[in-house]
Amino acid sequence: MPLPPSVTVHAPATIANVGCGFDVLGLCLTAPYDTVHLRRTDRPGLSIRHLDDYDLPTDPNRNVAGAALLALLREVPEPLGFEVEITKGIRPGSGIGSSAASAAGAVVAANALLGNRFSHKELIGMAMYGEAVASGVQHADNIAPAICGGLTLVRAVLPVLDVVALPPPPLWVAVVHPQFEVRTQEARAVLPTTVPLALAVRQWANVGGLVAGFLTHDYELISRALEDYIVEPARASLLPGLGAARQRALEAGALGGGISGSGPSIFMLNKDEATALAAAAAMGSVYEKMGIEYHLHVGPIAAQGARVVAME
Ligand code: HSE
């Protein structure tokens, strides 16, 4: 059967780090999402249009979806190009994987037009080129859940990409996105380059504890392990309201949480929907008092990542 010429994909927001797992843990949200539309052309190359107001670059080498698609095209022997239209539903600089969503959505869309010849792992490797355009670093902790869905652990990026898809626990996520921008590059510049061994021990104990808690659905363990001793203290000064938002969310019953990716969004994990709604409202009230506009997102961990919603 001939493959259709165009496809539309929804590529969801993601939460990188998940507390203590800097650059390695990530989970997938149900919303918001970017919409990526691809049309196949026989003319090699890419043309990119953004149907949103963010004034993002459309030069394929400087666009996150473009860089990811160029990586994919390098693996395709036949002459091929794409016309790309992107509608960003995830604000850039939000901390919920905006650049990863566009890059992941683009390669998932291209793969659908190529009869799904590439594996998830191969697509993650290609989409990471987009992440490098956005932040200067090829980290995969947003890309992996944006493509695989659920909860992911990036065990290694080099020399060989090694991603573990973990069965997602039945948790609900509350996110507050205060409407100011934190650039990932700047949030990485404030990080320490060395870590005292005693602190590293506490941190990897928490990463192990968190993964074990996710696998065994041990909510008390998840709660205890959701503490980041290394990255969050360095970034806290970039995030007014973080301490108060966490405190209010914990009082509302959240298990714990922290900075989503490099911020400014803050996430909390919760046992059920009602608690997640209460935690989100509690975090929102902190920004309300500070006079900072915010958006709230509440939903389960999404089992599916970027997905085809239409083939025309
Ligand atoms: N792990 C990355 C960081 C995610 O925290 O810098 C960026 O969204």
Short mmCIF file of C-alpha atoms and ligand atoms in Angstrom, two decimals:
data_model
loop_
_atom_site.label_atom_id
_atom_site.label_comp_id
_atom_site.label_asym_id
_atom_site.label_seq_id
_atom_site.Cartn_x
_atom_site.Cartn_y
_atom_site.Cartn_z
CA MET A 1 0.00 0.00 0.00
CA PRO A 2 1.48 3.43 -0.92
CA LEU A 3 2.31 5.67 2.03
CA PRO A 4 0.30 8.91 2.36
CA PRO A 5 2.14 12.15 1.48
CA SER A 6 1.54 14.04 4.72
CA VAL A 7 1.09 13.46 8.43
CA THR A 8 0.17 15.37 11.58
CA VAL A 9 1.72 14.51 14.95
CA HIS A 10 1.01 15.72 18.48
CA ALA A 11 4.24 15.88 20.49
CA PRO A 12 3.74 16.24 24.24
CA ALA A 13 5.44 18.19 27.02
CA THR A 14 7.81 16.26 29.29
CA ILE A 15 9.42 16.68 32.69
CA ALA A 16 13.17 16.14 32.71
CA ASN A 17 15.27 15.33 35.78
CA VAL A 18 12.20 14.34 37.91
CA GLY A 19 13.88 15.75 41.01
CA CYS A 20 17.19 14.05 41.64
CA GLY A 21 17.78 12.50 38.17
CA PHE A 22 19.56 15.38 36.41
CA ASP A 23 19.93 14.64 32.68
CA VAL A 24 18.83 10.99 33.12
CA LEU A 25 15.19 10.70 34.27
CA GLY A 26 12.17 11.99 32.35
CA LEU A 27 8.42 11.50 32.19
CA CYS A 28 5.76 12.27 29.61
CA LEU A 29 2.72 14.51 30.11
CA THR A 30 -0.60 14.34 28.26
CA ALA A 31 -0.68 18.11 27.63
CA PRO A 32 0.27 20.66 26.43
CA TYR A 33 1.70 19.52 23.09
CA ASP A 34 3.18 20.86 19.84
CA THR A 35 1.53 20.04 16.54
CA VAL A 36 3.92 19.07 13.74
CA HIS A 37 2.69 18.67 10.17
CA LEU A 38 5.01 17.13 7.56
CA ARG A 39 4.56 16.79 3.80
CA ARG A 40 6.97 14.60 1.84
CA THR A 41 8.61 16.07 -1.27
CA ASP A 42 10.91 14.47 -3.85
CA ARG A 43 13.02 17.65 -3.76
CA PRO A 44 15.81 17.11 -1.19
CA GLY A 45 15.94 19.57 1.70
CA LEU A 46 13.62 21.14 4.25
CA SER A 47 11.33 24.14 4.33
CA ILE A 48 10.03 25.12 7.78
CA ARG A 49 7.13 27.38 8.76
CA HIS A 50 6.05 28.23 12.28
CA LEU A 51 2.31 28.84 12.69
CA ASP A 52 2.72 30.47 16.09
CA ASP A 53 3.85 33.80 17.53
CA TYR A 54 7.21 32.80 19.00
CA ASP A 55 9.39 34.09 16.14
CA LEU A 56 11.58 30.95 16.18
CA PRO A 57 14.28 30.47 13.51
CA THR A 58 13.17 28.64 10.36
CA ASP A 59 16.68 27.95 9.00
CA PRO A 60 16.80 24.12 9.26
CA ASN A 61 20.22 24.19 10.94
CA ARG A 62 19.01 26.58 13.64
CA ASN A 63 15.53 25.12 14.14
CA VAL A 64 15.20 22.22 16.62
CA ALA A 65 12.86 20.25 14.34
CA GLY A 66 15.04 21.10 11.35
CA ALA A 67 18.25 19.86 12.96
CA ALA A 68 16.50 16.62 13.97
CA LEU A 69 15.10 16.08 10.46
CA LEU A 70 18.49 16.77 8.85
CA ALA A 71 19.93 14.00 11.07
CA LEU A 72 17.13 11.68 9.91
CA LEU A 73 17.63 12.55 6.23
CA ARG A 74 21.32 11.61 6.55
CA GLU A 75 20.13 8.04 7.22
CA VAL A 76 17.74 7.89 4.23
CA PRO A 77 19.32 6.78 0.92
CA GLU A 78 16.56 7.97 -1.44
CA PRO A 79 16.21 11.63 -2.54
CA LEU A 80 13.71 13.09 -0.10
CA GLY A 81 12.69 16.36 1.54
CA PHE A 82 9.95 17.68 3.82
CA GLU A 83 7.74 20.74 4.09
CA VAL A 84 7.31 21.27 7.82
CA GLU A 85 4.66 23.29 9.66
CA ILE A 86 4.94 23.60 13.44
CA THR A 87 2.37 25.04 15.83
CA LYS A 88 3.91 25.37 19.26
CA GLY A 89 1.51 24.53 22.07
CA ILE A 90 4.42 24.52 24.53
CA ARG A 91 6.00 27.88 25.19
CA PRO A 92 9.78 27.95 24.59
CA GLY A 93 11.79 28.33 27.81
CA SER A 94 9.00 26.80 29.92
CA GLY A 95 10.95 23.88 31.43
CA ILE A 96 8.49 21.30 30.14
CA GLY A 97 10.43 20.14 27.09
CA SER A 98 9.36 22.63 24.43
CA SER A 99 12.36 22.08 22.14
CA ALA A 100 12.29 18.31 22.68
CA ALA A 101 8.62 18.16 21.67
CA SER A 102 9.22 19.85 18.30
CA ALA A 103 12.29 17.71 17.58
CA ALA A 104 10.58 14.48 18.67
CA GLY A 105 7.37 15.33 16.80
CA ALA A 106 9.31 16.01 13.61
CA VAL A 107 11.20 12.71 13.54
CA VAL A 108 8.13 10.68 14.57
CA ALA A 109 6.19 12.35 11.72
CA ALA A 110 8.98 11.68 9.20
CA ASN A 111 9.22 8.08 10.35
CA ALA A 112 5.48 7.60 9.78
CA LEU A 113 5.92 8.89 6.20
CA LEU A 114 8.77 6.38 5.75
CA GLY A 115 6.74 3.35 6.88
CA ASN A 116 8.20 3.43 10.43
CA ARG A 117 11.61 2.14 9.36
CA PHE A 118 13.46 3.62 12.39
CA SER A 119 13.29 2.37 16.00
CA HIS A 120 12.52 4.58 19.01
CA LYS A 121 16.20 4.48 19.93
CA GLU A 122 17.25 5.67 16.46
CA LEU A 123 14.66 8.46 16.56
CA ILE A 124 15.91 9.59 19.99
CA GLY A 125 19.46 9.79 18.59
CA MET A 126 18.25 11.99 15.69
CA ALA A 127 16.03 14.25 17.83
CA MET A 128 18.98 14.92 20.16
CA TYR A 129 20.51 17.04 17.37
CA GLY A 130 17.54 19.38 17.89
CA GLU A 131 18.23 19.55 21.62
CA ALA A 132 21.82 20.56 20.87
CA VAL A 133 20.51 23.50 18.79
CA ALA A 134 18.35 24.62 21.74
CA SER A 135 20.76 24.25 24.65
CA GLY A 136 24.17 23.43 23.21
CA VAL A 137 24.06 19.98 24.84
CA GLN A 138 22.77 16.70 23.38
CA HIS A 139 20.83 15.62 26.49
CA ALA A 140 18.05 13.08 25.95
CA ASP A 141 16.05 13.27 29.18
CA ASN A 142 13.17 15.18 27.51
CA ILE A 143 13.55 13.55 24.09
CA ALA A 144 13.31 9.96 25.41
CA PRO A 145 9.91 10.35 27.14
CA ALA A 146 8.65 12.60 24.30
CA ILE A 147 9.22 9.65 21.92
CA CYS A 148 8.68 6.57 24.14
CA GLY A 149 6.03 8.03 26.50
CA GLY A 150 5.86 6.99 30.15
CA LEU A 151 8.93 7.18 32.32
CA THR A 152 12.45 6.85 30.92
CA LEU A 153 15.98 6.52 32.22
CA VAL A 154 18.84 7.60 29.94
CA ARG A 155 21.58 5.33 31.28
CA ALA A 156 24.13 6.64 28.77
CA VAL A 157 24.32 8.99 25.80
CA LEU A 158 27.92 8.12 24.84
CA PRO A 159 29.57 6.08 23.49
CA VAL A 160 26.26 4.36 22.74
CA LEU A 161 22.79 5.65 23.53
CA ASP A 162 21.22 3.44 26.22
CA VAL A 163 17.64 4.30 27.16
CA VAL A 164 15.52 2.25 29.57
CA ALA A 165 11.73 2.62 29.29
CA LEU A 166 10.28 1.99 32.76
CA PRO A 167 6.67 0.99 33.37
CA PRO A 168 5.03 4.28 34.43
CA PRO A 169 3.50 4.24 37.93
CA PRO A 170 -0.15 5.37 38.24
CA LEU A 171 0.78 8.85 39.45
CA TRP A 172 -0.78 12.21 38.66
CA VAL A 173 1.39 15.18 37.83
CA ALA A 174 0.69 18.79 38.80
CA VAL A 175 2.65 21.49 36.99
CA VAL A 176 2.69 25.23 37.54
CA HIS A 177 4.28 27.26 34.75
CA PRO A 178 4.93 30.83 35.89
CA GLN A 179 5.02 33.02 32.80
CA PHE A 180 8.65 34.04 32.73
CA GLU A 181 11.43 32.44 30.71
CA VAL A 182 14.48 30.55 31.99
CA ARG A 183 16.89 29.64 29.20
CA THR A 184 18.31 26.14 29.61
CA GLN A 185 21.76 27.33 28.59
CA GLU A 186 21.76 29.91 31.42
CA ALA A 187 20.34 27.42 33.92
CA ARG A 188 23.19 25.04 33.04
CA ALA A 189 25.81 27.78 33.38
CA VAL A 190 25.05 28.16 37.13
CA LEU A 191 25.68 24.46 37.88
CA PRO A 192 28.77 23.28 39.77
CA THR A 193 31.39 21.47 37.67
CA THR A 194 32.49 19.23 40.55
CA VAL A 195 30.47 17.67 43.36
CA PRO A 196 31.73 16.54 46.80
CA LEU A 197 31.63 12.75 47.02
CA ALA A 198 29.37 12.74 50.11
CA LEU A 199 26.77 14.79 48.22
CA ALA A 200 27.04 12.56 45.15
CA VAL A 201 26.40 9.51 47.36
CA ARG A 202 23.20 11.06 48.73
CA GLN A 203 22.08 11.99 45.22
CA TRP A 204 22.56 8.59 43.59
CA ALA A 205 20.94 6.95 46.61
CA ASN A 206 17.88 9.06 45.85
CA VAL A 207 17.93 8.22 42.13
CA GLY A 208 18.03 4.50 42.97
CA GLY A 209 15.34 4.97 45.62
CA LEU A 210 13.10 6.91 43.23
CA VAL A 211 13.34 4.31 40.47
CA ALA A 212 12.70 1.52 43.01
CA GLY A 213 9.71 3.47 44.36
CA PHE A 214 8.32 3.90 40.83
CA LEU A 215 8.68 0.18 40.09
CA THR A 216 7.13 -0.99 43.37
CA HIS A 217 4.54 1.82 43.65
CA ASP A 218 5.98 2.64 47.09
CA TYR A 219 4.64 6.16 47.58
CA GLU A 220 6.50 6.80 50.83
CA LEU A 221 9.80 5.90 49.17
CA ILE A 222 9.00 8.10 46.15
CA SER A 223 8.27 10.95 48.55
CA ARG A 224 11.54 10.52 50.45
CA ALA A 225 13.61 10.17 47.27
CA LEU A 226 12.22 13.25 45.51
CA GLU A 227 15.04 15.46 46.74
CA ASP A 228 17.79 16.97 44.61
CA TYR A 229 20.90 17.95 46.60
CA ILE A 230 23.00 19.15 43.66
CA VAL A 231 21.13 20.92 40.85
CA GLU A 232 18.13 22.50 42.57
CA PRO A 233 20.18 24.43 45.17
CA ALA A 234 22.28 25.93 42.35
CA ARG A 235 19.24 26.96 40.30
CA ALA A 236 16.91 28.07 43.10
CA SER A 237 17.91 31.74 42.77
CA LEU A 238 16.62 31.73 39.16
CA LEU A 239 13.19 30.61 40.36
CA PRO A 240 11.33 32.99 42.65
CA GLY A 241 8.47 31.22 44.43
CA LEU A 242 10.00 27.72 44.24
CA GLY A 243 10.27 27.12 48.01
CA ALA A 244 6.80 28.47 48.79
CA ALA A 245 5.20 26.55 45.89
CA ARG A 246 6.75 23.28 47.07
CA GLN A 247 5.70 23.91 50.68
CA ARG A 248 2.08 24.68 49.69
CA ALA A 249 1.90 21.64 47.37
CA LEU A 250 3.21 19.31 50.11
CA GLU A 251 0.60 20.73 52.51
CA ALA A 252 -2.03 19.93 49.85
CA GLY A 253 -0.90 16.28 49.89
CA ALA A 254 1.65 16.05 47.04
CA LEU A 255 4.30 13.31 47.40
CA GLY A 256 7.06 15.70 46.33
CA GLY A 257 8.57 17.32 43.29
CA GLY A 258 10.86 20.14 42.27
CA ILE A 259 12.03 22.12 39.26
CA SER A 260 10.72 20.75 35.97
CA GLY A 261 13.74 20.47 33.68
CA SER A 262 15.65 23.73 33.94
CA GLY A 263 12.54 25.69 35.02
CA PRO A 264 10.66 27.91 35.52
CA SER A 265 7.91 25.24 35.67
CA ILE A 266 7.61 23.29 38.92
CA PHE A 267 6.15 19.78 39.08
CA MET A 268 4.67 17.70 41.89
CA LEU A 269 3.84 13.97 41.81
CA ASN A 270 0.59 12.87 43.44
CA LYS A 271 -1.25 9.66 44.30
CA ASP A 272 -4.50 10.68 42.60
CA GLU A 273 -6.21 13.32 40.48
CA ALA A 274 -7.89 15.15 43.37
CA THR A 275 -4.57 15.65 45.17
CA ALA A 276 -2.89 16.75 41.93
CA LEU A 277 -5.61 19.36 41.37
CA ALA A 278 -5.21 20.60 44.96
CA ALA A 279 -1.41 20.74 44.63
CA ALA A 280 -1.64 22.66 41.34
CA ALA A 281 -4.06 25.18 42.85
CA ALA A 282 -1.81 25.57 45.91
CA MET A 283 1.22 26.31 43.71
CA GLY A 284 -0.82 28.69 41.57
CA SER A 285 -1.87 30.66 44.65
CA VAL A 286 1.81 31.39 45.41
CA TYR A 287 2.32 33.04 42.01
CA GLU A 288 -1.08 34.77 42.29
CA LYS A 289 0.17 36.48 45.47
CA MET A 290 3.45 37.40 43.75
CA GLY A 291 1.55 38.99 40.85
CA ILE A 292 3.15 36.58 38.34
CA GLU A 293 0.87 35.07 35.68
CA TYR A 294 0.91 31.28 35.52
CA HIS A 295 -0.57 28.27 33.74
CA LEU A 296 -1.47 24.98 35.45
CA HIS A 297 -1.34 21.49 33.92
CA VAL A 298 -2.72 18.41 35.67
CA GLY A 299 -2.77 14.91 34.22
CA PRO A 300 -1.54 11.34 34.59
CA ILE A 301 1.87 10.26 33.31
CA ALA A 302 1.15 9.72 29.60
CA ALA A 303 1.70 6.16 28.40
CA GLN A 304 2.30 7.34 24.82
CA GLY A 305 4.72 9.94 23.52
CA ALA A 306 4.55 11.80 20.18
CA ARG A 307 1.78 10.20 18.10
CA VAL A 308 0.29 10.41 14.66
CA VAL A 309 -3.17 12.02 14.80
CA ALA A 310 -3.82 12.25 11.04
CA MET A 311 -2.38 10.92 7.76
CA GLU A 312 -3.65 12.64 4.64
N1 HSE B 1 18.34 18.00 32.09
C1 HSE B 1 18.21 19.27 31.47
C2 HSE B 1 18.60 20.35 32.46
C3 HSE B 1 16.80 19.48 31.02
O1 HSE B 1 18.13 20.30 33.60
O2 HSE B 1 19.38 21.24 32.10
C4 HSE B 1 16.56 20.80 30.35
O3 HSE B 1 15.18 20.90 30.07
#
